[in-house]
mmCIF file of C-alpha atoms in Angstrom:
data_model
loop_
_atom_site.group_PDB
_atom_site.id
_atom_site.type_symbol
_atom_site.label_atom_id
_atom_site.label_comp_id
_atom_site.label_asym_id
_atom_site.label_seq_id
_atom_site.Cartn_x
_atom_site.Cartn_y
_atom_site.Cartn_z
ATOM 1 C CA MET A 1 -23.802 7.232 -35.781
ATOM 2 C CA THR A 2 -23.735 3.906 -33.965
ATOM 3 C CA THR A 3 -26.377 3.033 -31.398
ATOM 4 C CA LYS A 4 -25.801 0.644 -28.536
ATOM 5 C CA TRP A 5 -28.180 -1.772 -30.260
ATOM 6 C CA ASP A 6 -25.705 -2.026 -33.145
ATOM 7 C CA LEU A 7 -22.887 -3.224 -30.877
ATOM 8 C CA PRO A 8 -21.590 -6.785 -31.063
ATOM 9 C CA SER A 9 -23.365 -8.983 -28.552
ATOM 10 C CA PRO A 10 -22.704 -9.528 -25.729
ATOM 11 C CA ALA A 11 -21.411 -6.015 -25.049
ATOM 12 C CA LEU A 12 -20.424 -4.304 -21.823
ATOM 13 C CA VAL A 13 -22.076 -0.887 -21.881
ATOM 14 C CA ALA A 14 -21.684 2.061 -19.502
ATOM 15 C CA ASP A 15 -24.106 4.967 -19.459
ATOM 16 C CA LEU A 16 -21.709 7.914 -19.169
ATOM 17 C CA ASP A 17 -24.352 10.357 -17.945
ATOM 18 C CA CYS A 18 -25.165 7.920 -15.158
ATOM 19 C CA VAL A 19 -21.470 7.400 -14.329
ATOM 20 C CA GLU A 20 -20.960 11.158 -14.009
ATOM 21 C CA ARG A 21 -23.981 11.501 -11.729
ATOM 22 C CA ASN A 22 -22.692 8.700 -9.520
ATOM 23 C CA LEU A 23 -19.230 10.260 -9.306
ATOM 24 C CA GLU A 24 -20.590 13.659 -8.371
ATOM 25 C CA ARG A 25 -22.989 12.159 -5.827
ATOM 26 C CA VAL A 26 -20.188 10.527 -3.847
ATOM 27 C CA ALA A 27 -17.763 13.429 -4.297
ATOM 28 C CA TYR A 28 -20.439 15.703 -2.825
ATOM 29 C CA LEU A 29 -20.958 13.373 0.145
ATOM 30 C CA ALA A 30 -17.207 13.351 0.809
ATOM 31 C CA ARG A 31 -17.010 17.151 0.652
ATOM 32 C CA GLN A 32 -20.026 17.592 2.912
ATOM 33 C CA ASN A 33 -18.535 15.249 5.506
ATOM 34 C CA GLY A 34 -15.015 16.641 5.326
ATOM 35 C CA VAL A 35 -13.282 13.419 4.260
ATOM 36 C CA SER A 36 -10.849 12.757 1.437
ATOM 37 C CA LEU A 37 -12.015 10.567 -1.419
ATOM 38 C CA ARG A 38 -9.549 7.959 -2.696
ATOM 39 C CA PRO A 39 -11.674 5.648 -4.861
ATOM 40 C CA HIS A 40 -10.783 2.082 -5.744
ATOM 41 C CA ILE A 41 -10.129 1.662 -9.466
ATOM 42 C CA LYS A 42 -10.509 -2.136 -9.429
ATOM 43 C CA PRO A 43 -14.187 -1.979 -10.494
ATOM 44 C CA HIS A 44 -13.284 -0.408 -13.842
ATOM 45 C CA LYS A 45 -9.478 -0.816 -14.234
ATOM 46 C CA SER A 46 -9.684 2.004 -16.768
ATOM 47 C CA VAL A 47 -7.593 5.148 -17.191
ATOM 48 C CA TYR A 48 -10.602 7.023 -18.585
ATOM 49 C CA PHE A 49 -12.793 6.343 -15.557
ATOM 50 C CA ALA A 50 -9.941 6.951 -13.088
ATOM 51 C CA ARG A 51 -9.420 10.390 -14.627
ATOM 52 C CA LYS A 52 -13.129 11.062 -14.306
ATOM 53 C CA GLN A 53 -12.865 10.248 -10.600
ATOM 54 C CA ILE A 54 -9.984 12.699 -10.137
ATOM 55 C CA GLU A 55 -11.867 15.369 -12.095
ATOM 56 C CA SER A 56 -14.871 14.900 -9.802
ATOM 57 C CA GLY A 57 -12.783 15.620 -6.704
ATOM 58 C CA ALA A 58 -10.834 12.510 -5.699
ATOM 59 C CA LYS A 59 -7.470 13.281 -4.050
ATOM 60 C CA GLY A 60 -5.844 10.128 -5.422
ATOM 61 C CA ILE A 61 -6.726 6.554 -6.273
ATOM 62 C CA THR A 62 -6.635 3.144 -4.655
ATOM 63 C CA CYS A 63 -5.376 0.057 -6.475
ATOM 64 C CA ALA A 64 -5.896 -3.521 -5.391
ATOM 65 C CA LYS A 65 -2.701 -4.829 -6.923
ATOM 66 C CA LEU A 66 0.759 -3.552 -7.796
ATOM 67 C CA ALA A 67 0.253 -4.168 -11.518
ATOM 68 C CA GLU A 68 -2.811 -1.912 -11.515
ATOM 69 C CA ALA A 69 -0.753 0.830 -9.886
ATOM 70 C CA GLU A 70 1.961 0.430 -12.524
ATOM 71 C CA VAL A 71 -0.575 0.921 -15.309
ATOM 72 C CA MET A 72 -2.052 3.984 -13.645
ATOM 73 C CA ALA A 73 1.393 5.492 -12.980
ATOM 74 C CA GLU A 74 2.283 5.049 -16.657
ATOM 75 C CA HIS A 75 -0.749 7.178 -17.480
ATOM 76 C CA GLY A 76 0.145 10.038 -15.155
ATOM 77 C CA PHE A 77 -1.480 9.174 -11.824
ATOM 78 C CA ASP A 78 0.905 10.201 -9.079
ATOM 79 C CA ASP A 79 -0.876 9.573 -5.747
ATOM 80 C CA ILE A 80 -1.717 5.894 -5.339
ATOM 81 C CA LEU A 81 -2.561 3.671 -2.393
ATOM 82 C CA ILE A 82 -1.905 -0.023 -2.965
ATOM 83 C CA ALA A 83 -4.418 -1.625 -0.620
ATOM 84 C CA TYR A 84 -2.742 -5.023 -0.540
ATOM 85 C CA THR A 85 0.160 -6.620 1.288
ATOM 86 C CA LEU A 86 3.182 -6.939 -1.004
ATOM 87 C CA LEU A 87 5.541 -9.887 -0.642
ATOM 88 C CA GLY A 88 8.541 -11.185 -2.595
ATOM 89 C CA GLN A 89 11.607 -9.608 -4.143
ATOM 90 C CA GLU A 90 10.076 -9.268 -7.600
ATOM 91 C CA LYS A 91 7.217 -7.156 -6.228
ATOM 92 C CA LEU A 92 9.540 -5.145 -3.985
ATOM 93 C CA ASP A 93 11.733 -4.266 -6.967
ATOM 94 C CA ARG A 94 8.685 -3.056 -8.872
ATOM 95 C CA LEU A 95 7.409 -1.127 -5.863
ATOM 96 C CA LYS A 96 10.781 0.578 -5.497
ATOM 97 C CA ARG A 97 10.621 1.809 -9.080
ATOM 98 C CA LEU A 98 7.183 3.284 -8.408
ATOM 99 C CA HIS A 99 8.309 4.819 -5.103
ATOM 100 C CA GLU A 100 11.110 6.598 -6.929
ATOM 101 C CA ARG A 101 8.657 8.171 -9.403
ATOM 102 C CA ILE A 102 5.393 8.978 -7.632
ATOM 103 C CA ARG A 103 3.748 9.223 -4.205
ATOM 104 C CA ILE A 104 2.959 5.622 -3.363
ATOM 105 C CA ILE A 105 1.579 4.363 -0.066
ATOM 106 C CA THR A 106 0.842 0.788 0.940
ATOM 107 C CA ILE A 107 -0.183 -1.345 3.912
ATOM 108 C CA ALA A 108 1.413 -3.791 6.335
ATOM 109 C CA ASP A 109 0.187 -6.162 9.030
ATOM 110 C CA SER A 110 3.250 -8.343 9.722
ATOM 111 C CA LEU A 111 6.966 -8.018 10.298
ATOM 112 C CA THR A 112 7.586 -10.184 7.250
ATOM 113 C CA VAL A 113 5.828 -7.624 5.056
ATOM 114 C CA ALA A 114 7.402 -4.689 6.901
ATOM 115 C CA ARG A 115 10.946 -6.007 6.436
ATOM 116 C CA GLY A 116 10.386 -6.222 2.710
ATOM 117 C CA LEU A 117 8.850 -2.752 2.494
ATOM 118 C CA ALA A 118 11.754 -1.332 4.494
ATOM 119 C CA SER A 119 14.079 -2.368 1.668
ATOM 120 C CA VAL A 120 12.090 -0.156 -0.729
ATOM 121 C CA GLY A 121 12.398 3.137 1.153
ATOM 122 C CA THR A 122 15.474 5.076 2.152
ATOM 123 C CA ARG A 123 16.181 7.335 5.115
ATOM 124 C CA GLU A 124 15.959 10.341 2.807
ATOM 125 C CA HIS A 125 12.830 9.060 1.066
ATOM 126 C CA PRO A 126 10.987 6.655 3.390
ATOM 127 C CA LEU A 127 8.104 4.586 2.077
ATOM 128 C CA PRO A 128 4.720 5.662 3.537
ATOM 129 C CA VAL A 129 2.758 2.804 5.104
ATOM 130 C CA LEU A 130 -0.546 2.264 6.871
ATOM 131 C CA ILE A 131 -1.162 -0.458 9.444
ATOM 132 C CA GLU A 132 -4.048 -2.650 8.368
ATOM 133 C CA ILE A 133 -6.569 -3.158 11.160
ATOM 134 C CA ASP A 134 -8.900 -6.153 11.292
ATOM 135 C CA THR A 135 -12.292 -4.704 12.181
ATOM 136 C CA GLY A 136 -14.181 -7.975 11.829
ATOM 137 C CA THR A 137 -13.694 -9.552 8.415
ATOM 138 C CA HIS A 138 -10.591 -11.496 9.508
ATOM 139 C CA ARG A 139 -9.298 -11.131 5.961
ATOM 140 C CA GLY A 140 -6.093 -9.560 7.232
ATOM 141 C CA GLY A 141 -4.775 -6.938 9.609
ATOM 142 C CA ARG A 142 -3.686 -6.453 13.197
ATOM 143 C CA GLN A 143 -6.238 -6.602 15.955
ATOM 144 C CA PRO A 144 -7.463 -3.198 17.190
ATOM 145 C CA GLY A 145 -5.887 -1.689 20.277
ATOM 146 C CA GLU A 146 -2.784 -3.095 21.957
ATOM 147 C CA ASP A 147 -1.896 -5.501 19.151
ATOM 148 C CA ALA A 148 -1.827 -2.626 16.651
ATOM 149 C CA LEU A 149 0.228 -0.532 19.089
ATOM 150 C CA GLY A 150 2.748 -3.319 19.484
ATOM 151 C CA PHE A 151 3.077 -3.592 15.726
ATOM 152 C CA ALA A 152 3.514 0.175 15.400
ATOM 153 C CA ARG A 153 6.406 -0.075 17.847
ATOM 154 C CA GLU A 154 7.936 -2.846 15.738
ATOM 155 C CA LEU A 155 7.569 -0.686 12.617
ATOM 156 C CA SER A 156 9.409 2.159 14.313
ATOM 157 C CA GLN A 157 12.664 0.185 14.097
ATOM 158 C CA PHE A 158 12.666 0.744 10.327
ATOM 159 C CA ASP A 159 13.871 4.260 9.534
ATOM 160 C CA THR A 160 13.137 3.689 5.845
ATOM 161 C CA LEU A 161 9.398 3.433 6.546
ATOM 162 C CA SER A 162 7.071 6.290 7.472
ATOM 163 C CA LEU A 163 3.972 5.269 9.412
ATOM 164 C CA LYS A 164 1.128 7.527 8.251
ATOM 165 C CA GLY A 165 -1.850 5.959 9.955
ATOM 166 C CA ILE A 166 -4.252 3.017 9.865
ATOM 167 C CA PHE A 167 -6.428 1.303 7.294
ATOM 168 C CA THR A 168 -9.326 -1.134 7.277
ATOM 169 C CA TYR A 169 -11.858 -2.797 5.043
ATOM 170 C CA GLY A 170 -14.997 -3.683 6.926
ATOM 171 C CA GLY A 171 -16.689 -5.843 4.297
ATOM 172 C CA ARG A 172 -20.325 -5.903 3.289
ATOM 173 C CA PRO A 173 -23.175 -5.585 5.774
ATOM 174 C CA HIS A 174 -24.836 -8.832 6.792
ATOM 175 C CA SER A 175 -28.381 -7.803 5.975
ATOM 176 C CA LEU A 176 -30.323 -5.403 3.794
ATOM 177 C CA GLU A 177 -31.497 -3.220 6.677
ATOM 178 C CA ARG A 178 -30.136 0.331 6.748
ATOM 179 C CA GLN A 179 -30.019 0.184 10.528
ATOM 180 C CA ASP A 180 -27.641 -2.790 10.299
ATOM 181 C CA LEU A 181 -25.468 -0.891 7.821
ATOM 182 C CA GLU A 182 -25.295 2.068 10.201
ATOM 183 C CA THR A 183 -24.554 -0.160 13.200
ATOM 184 C CA LYS A 184 -21.773 -1.951 11.338
ATOM 185 C CA ALA A 185 -20.221 1.325 10.145
ATOM 186 C CA ARG A 186 -20.342 2.769 13.675
ATOM 187 C CA ALA A 187 -18.723 -0.296 15.217
ATOM 188 C CA GLU A 188 -15.970 -0.407 12.602
ATOM 189 C CA THR A 189 -15.251 3.287 13.012
ATOM 190 C CA GLU A 190 -15.205 3.097 16.800
ATOM 191 C CA LEU A 191 -12.493 0.433 16.623
ATOM 192 C CA LEU A 192 -10.481 2.662 14.303
ATOM 193 C CA ARG A 193 -10.955 5.731 16.515
ATOM 194 C CA GLN A 194 -9.913 3.900 19.652
ATOM 195 C CA THR A 195 -6.870 2.422 17.958
ATOM 196 C CA ALA A 196 -5.845 5.726 16.401
ATOM 197 C CA ALA A 197 -6.195 7.473 19.771
ATOM 198 C CA LEU A 198 -4.041 4.822 21.453
ATOM 199 C CA LEU A 199 -1.322 5.139 18.818
ATOM 200 C CA LYS A 200 -1.362 8.939 18.970
ATOM 201 C CA LYS A 201 -1.130 8.834 22.754
ATOM 202 C CA ASN A 202 2.038 6.791 22.322
ATOM 203 C CA GLY A 203 3.615 9.217 19.895
ATOM 204 C CA PHE A 204 2.636 7.831 16.501
ATOM 205 C CA THR A 205 1.380 9.994 13.664
ATOM 206 C CA MET A 206 -2.181 9.266 12.600
ATOM 207 C CA GLU A 207 -2.352 11.476 9.528
ATOM 208 C CA VAL A 208 -4.537 8.956 7.677
ATOM 209 C CA ILE A 209 -7.452 6.921 9.027
ATOM 210 C CA SER A 210 -8.647 5.114 5.934
ATOM 211 C CA SER A 211 -11.900 3.200 5.696
ATOM 212 C CA GLY A 212 -15.150 3.088 3.818
ATOM 213 C CA SER A 213 -16.693 0.866 1.178
ATOM 214 C CA THR A 214 -19.460 1.918 -1.199
ATOM 215 C CA PRO A 215 -22.265 0.916 1.232
ATOM 216 C CA SER A 216 -20.730 2.779 4.183
ATOM 217 C CA THR A 217 -20.255 5.880 2.015
ATOM 218 C CA PHE A 218 -24.006 6.355 2.208
ATOM 219 C CA VAL A 219 -23.932 6.451 6.006
ATOM 220 C CA LEU A 220 -20.909 8.737 6.273
ATOM 221 C CA ASP A 221 -22.326 10.403 9.353
ATOM 222 C CA GLN A 222 -21.508 7.130 11.143
ATOM 223 C CA LEU A 223 -17.816 7.309 10.144
ATOM 224 C CA LYS A 224 -16.801 10.207 12.393
ATOM 225 C CA GLY A 225 -13.038 10.360 12.742
ATOM 226 C CA VAL A 226 -12.253 8.682 9.436
ATOM 227 C CA THR A 227 -10.112 10.945 7.228
ATOM 228 C CA GLU A 228 -10.329 9.030 3.954
ATOM 229 C CA ILE A 229 -12.854 6.784 2.207
ATOM 230 C CA ARG A 230 -12.195 4.272 -0.555
ATOM 231 C CA PRO A 231 -15.464 3.357 -2.300
ATOM 232 C CA GLY A 232 -15.227 1.647 -5.671
ATOM 233 C CA ASN A 233 -18.489 0.110 -6.806
ATOM 234 C CA TYR A 234 -20.310 3.468 -6.640
ATOM 235 C CA ILE A 235 -19.098 4.403 -10.123
ATOM 236 C CA PHE A 236 -21.352 1.725 -11.655
ATOM 237 C CA PHE A 237 -23.535 0.203 -8.900
ATOM 238 C CA ASP A 238 -25.117 -3.202 -9.502
ATOM 239 C CA ARG A 239 -27.721 -5.628 -8.248
ATOM 240 C CA ALA A 240 -26.074 -5.781 -4.816
ATOM 241 C CA ALA A 241 -26.456 -2.000 -4.505
ATOM 242 C CA LEU A 242 -30.103 -2.320 -5.485
ATOM 243 C CA ALA A 243 -30.612 -4.926 -2.779
ATOM 244 C CA LEU A 244 -28.968 -2.679 -0.177
ATOM 245 C CA GLY A 245 -31.171 0.261 -1.159
ATOM 246 C CA ILE A 246 -28.243 2.580 -1.947
ATOM 247 C CA ALA A 247 -29.094 2.746 -5.661
ATOM 248 C CA GLU A 248 -32.046 2.504 -7.995
ATOM 249 C CA GLU A 249 -32.177 0.887 -11.409
ATOM 250 C CA ASN A 250 -31.424 4.161 -13.209
ATOM 251 C CA ASP A 251 -28.255 4.538 -11.077
ATOM 252 C CA CYS A 252 -26.832 1.274 -12.421
ATOM 253 C CA ALA A 253 -24.520 2.519 -15.143
ATOM 254 C CA LEU A 254 -22.897 -0.756 -16.197
ATOM 255 C CA ARG A 255 -24.992 -3.248 -18.093
ATOM 256 C CA VAL A 256 -24.511 -6.212 -20.379
ATOM 257 C CA LEU A 257 -26.295 -5.952 -23.698
ATOM 258 C CA ALA A 258 -27.182 -9.503 -24.730
ATOM 259 C CA THR A 259 -29.179 -11.281 -27.409
ATOM 260 C CA VAL A 260 -31.750 -14.055 -27.108
ATOM 261 C CA VAL A 261 -30.222 -16.920 -29.091
ATOM 262 C CA SER A 262 -32.731 -19.702 -28.435
ATOM 263 C CA VAL A 263 -36.284 -20.275 -27.172
ATOM 264 C CA PRO A 264 -36.400 -24.048 -26.729
ATOM 265 C CA LEU A 265 -39.732 -24.131 -24.872
ATOM 266 C CA PRO A 266 -42.439 -21.664 -23.839
ATOM 267 C CA GLY A 267 -41.120 -19.840 -20.789
ATOM 268 C CA TYR A 268 -37.512 -20.803 -21.526
ATOM 269 C CA ALA A 269 -34.892 -18.787 -23.390
ATOM 270 C CA THR A 270 -31.119 -18.449 -23.503
ATOM 271 C CA ILE A 271 -28.982 -15.378 -24.079
ATOM 272 C CA ASP A 272 -25.419 -15.117 -25.368
ATOM 273 C CA ALA A 273 -24.026 -13.865 -22.047
ATOM 274 C CA GLY A 274 -22.778 -16.486 -19.635
ATOM 275 C CA SER A 275 -20.236 -16.658 -16.842
ATOM 276 C CA LYS A 276 -17.422 -15.431 -19.100
ATOM 277 C CA THR A 277 -19.357 -12.190 -19.515
ATOM 278 C CA LEU A 278 -21.405 -11.760 -16.335
ATOM 279 C CA SER A 279 -19.140 -13.717 -13.944
ATOM 280 C CA SER A 280 -20.646 -16.395 -11.736
ATOM 281 C CA ASP A 281 -20.968 -14.192 -8.644
ATOM 282 C CA PRO A 282 -24.144 -15.142 -6.790
ATOM 283 C CA ALA A 283 -26.738 -12.546 -5.956
ATOM 284 C CA TYR A 284 -26.221 -10.627 -2.736
ATOM 285 C CA LEU A 285 -28.638 -12.184 -0.253
ATOM 286 C CA GLY A 286 -30.819 -13.335 -3.120
ATOM 287 C CA GLU A 287 -31.027 -15.608 -6.147
ATOM 288 C CA GLY A 288 -30.157 -15.382 -9.812
ATOM 289 C CA PHE A 289 -27.295 -13.947 -11.847
ATOM 290 C CA GLY A 290 -28.545 -10.550 -12.930
ATOM 291 C CA GLN A 291 -31.564 -8.302 -13.318
ATOM 292 C CA LEU A 292 -33.111 -7.690 -16.726
ATOM 293 C CA VAL A 293 -33.853 -4.016 -17.263
ATOM 294 C CA GLY A 294 -37.565 -3.397 -17.707
ATOM 295 C CA MET A 295 -38.356 -7.103 -17.302
ATOM 296 C CA PRO A 296 -38.846 -7.780 -13.592
ATOM 297 C CA ASP A 297 -40.830 -10.897 -14.478
ATOM 298 C CA VAL A 298 -37.894 -12.546 -16.286
ATOM 299 C CA GLU A 299 -35.329 -14.384 -14.168
ATOM 300 C CA LEU A 300 -31.726 -15.140 -15.092
ATOM 301 C CA VAL A 301 -31.529 -18.434 -13.231
ATOM 302 C CA LYS A 302 -28.351 -20.125 -14.456
ATOM 303 C CA LEU A 303 -25.126 -19.493 -16.345
ATOM 304 C CA ASN A 304 -22.903 -21.694 -18.455
ATOM 305 C CA GLU A 305 -19.700 -20.229 -19.822
ATOM 306 C CA GLU A 306 -21.404 -18.728 -22.890
ATOM 307 C CA HIS A 307 -25.117 -19.023 -22.116
ATOM 308 C CA GLY A 308 -27.519 -17.388 -19.707
ATOM 309 C CA TYR A 309 -30.750 -19.233 -18.914
ATOM 310 C CA LEU A 310 -33.934 -17.159 -18.695
ATOM 311 C CA ARG A 311 -37.195 -18.280 -17.130
ATOM 312 C CA PHE A 312 -40.539 -16.471 -17.457
ATOM 313 C CA ASN A 313 -44.268 -16.992 -17.628
ATOM 314 C CA PRO A 314 -45.172 -17.515 -21.318
ATOM 315 C CA ALA A 315 -48.734 -16.413 -20.637
ATOM 316 C CA THR A 316 -47.564 -12.881 -19.802
ATOM 317 C CA ARG A 317 -44.166 -12.559 -21.474
ATOM 318 C CA GLU A 318 -42.986 -13.471 -24.958
ATOM 319 C CA LEU A 319 -39.340 -13.577 -26.020
ATOM 320 C CA GLU A 320 -38.118 -14.309 -29.517
ATOM 321 C CA VAL A 321 -34.779 -15.251 -31.003
ATOM 322 C CA GLY A 322 -32.965 -12.029 -31.838
ATOM 323 C CA ASP A 323 -34.482 -9.948 -29.036
ATOM 324 C CA ARG A 324 -31.982 -7.709 -27.226
ATOM 325 C CA VAL A 325 -31.975 -7.419 -23.448
ATOM 326 C CA GLU A 326 -29.958 -5.422 -20.921
ATOM 327 C CA VAL A 327 -28.706 -7.125 -17.775
ATOM 328 C CA ILE A 328 -27.643 -5.371 -14.565
ATOM 329 C CA PRO A 329 -24.986 -7.690 -13.122
ATOM 330 C CA ASN A 330 -24.930 -9.021 -9.584
ATOM 331 C CA HIS A 331 -21.410 -7.633 -9.120
ATOM 332 C CA ALA A 332 -20.274 -4.963 -11.574
ATOM 333 C CA CYS A 333 -16.662 -4.879 -10.355
ATOM 334 C CA VAL A 334 -15.756 -8.155 -12.060
ATOM 335 C CA LEU A 335 -17.069 -7.458 -15.551
ATOM 336 C CA PRO A 336 -14.557 -4.964 -17.031
ATOM 337 C CA ASN A 337 -11.734 -7.382 -16.209
ATOM 338 C CA LEU A 338 -13.581 -10.029 -18.217
ATOM 339 C CA SER A 339 -14.326 -7.767 -21.175
ATOM 340 C CA GLY A 340 -11.359 -5.570 -22.024
ATOM 341 C CA VAL A 341 -13.526 -2.848 -23.539
ATOM 342 C CA ILE A 342 -16.462 -0.835 -22.221
ATOM 343 C CA TYR A 343 -18.771 0.900 -24.665
ATOM 344 C CA GLY A 344 -19.555 4.377 -23.333
ATOM 345 C CA VAL A 345 -23.004 5.554 -24.358
ATOM 346 C CA ARG A 346 -25.205 8.573 -23.818
ATOM 347 C CA GLY A 347 -28.804 7.631 -24.267
ATOM 348 C CA ASP A 348 -28.846 5.068 -27.035
ATOM 349 C CA TRP A 349 -25.830 6.528 -28.825
ATOM 350 C CA LEU A 350 -22.280 5.228 -28.687
ATOM 351 C CA GLU A 351 -19.849 7.985 -27.653
ATOM 352 C CA LYS A 352 -16.592 6.095 -27.203
ATOM 353 C CA GLU A 353 -14.946 2.729 -26.777
ATOM 354 C CA ILE A 354 -13.179 2.760 -23.422
ATOM 355 C CA PRO A 355 -10.215 0.388 -23.049
ATOM 356 C CA VAL A 356 -9.669 -1.488 -19.794
ATOM 357 C CA GLU A 357 -5.921 -0.899 -19.605
ATOM 358 C CA ALA A 358 -5.446 -2.740 -16.310
ATOM 359 C CA ARG A 359 -7.374 -5.798 -17.403
ATOM 360 C CA GLY A 360 -5.675 -8.919 -16.089
ATOM 361 C CA LYS A 361 -3.299 -6.855 -13.932
ATOM 362 C CA ASN A 362 -4.018 -8.975 -10.883
ATOM 363 C CA TYR A 363 -0.420 -9.508 -9.763
#
């Protein structure tokens, strides 16, 4: 049998026992709080892991891009939210083909987008849509309250669209304090509740109130009124989750197995994992480009494309050429798209090579 230490370096490795614990943890939270779970597949872009999410209790999946949804539909997934505004005839043609095959729902925040989406649905088979609400990130969406109501009225002119509710992404909290996370989740949810109530009062269906990132999933008691959550990062966790206090090191399922390739000076070493493996995402409210498992005294201070630069105290730590290290990335969601294959392990043993079927499907 092959161990993870026999894998080609650098290797993207997922602890499958840890993944399954993470999936069950969040599925349990969703059940306990009476909300539907529709996880984002963009962190893994993998059919295998998406199926694991459905098996653990997810009602459907969320895709960031149309091409991801196409891959997942080809592999049998039939309830997909595309959490992105879709523009252009080429995309509308592709969306129409999906709409004819499976339950697909998407979002809108402008008449330009709505007009295009209206060409996808029919009166007999309208396309389900959610109005995106801007709850503070200013990334996209209508403003809560009257602006959203006005847009809902504009949408009602299209009898080939079916307004199902509202949608938001609140972004990351601005600090590492749990109180700030709770306050942010409460404020975001209150805007959604008020907007949903206003739309319902004016005769619009609010079947879906969709919100929730991985951090807010762990303060679900602050999301009263939300019907659906869309966490993604929880399947793997990462250094950002460690910083936020929503995960511990043994919850971080996705790691990069790397090799020390040079020790040019005492206290200096380089590994064979650079930005093309780990991405160049900065640490969340911190420094460095990853956390070395079991080596809190070793810092990953810089990345070139193919090299990672380690710094440590040579009086207390010795590294040699050929040593293997495991790195918890700053942001796990980027790595599978860079790799194309994830090595699934249990303990030190390789169980399966997991393809990343939606790798590069960013269009």
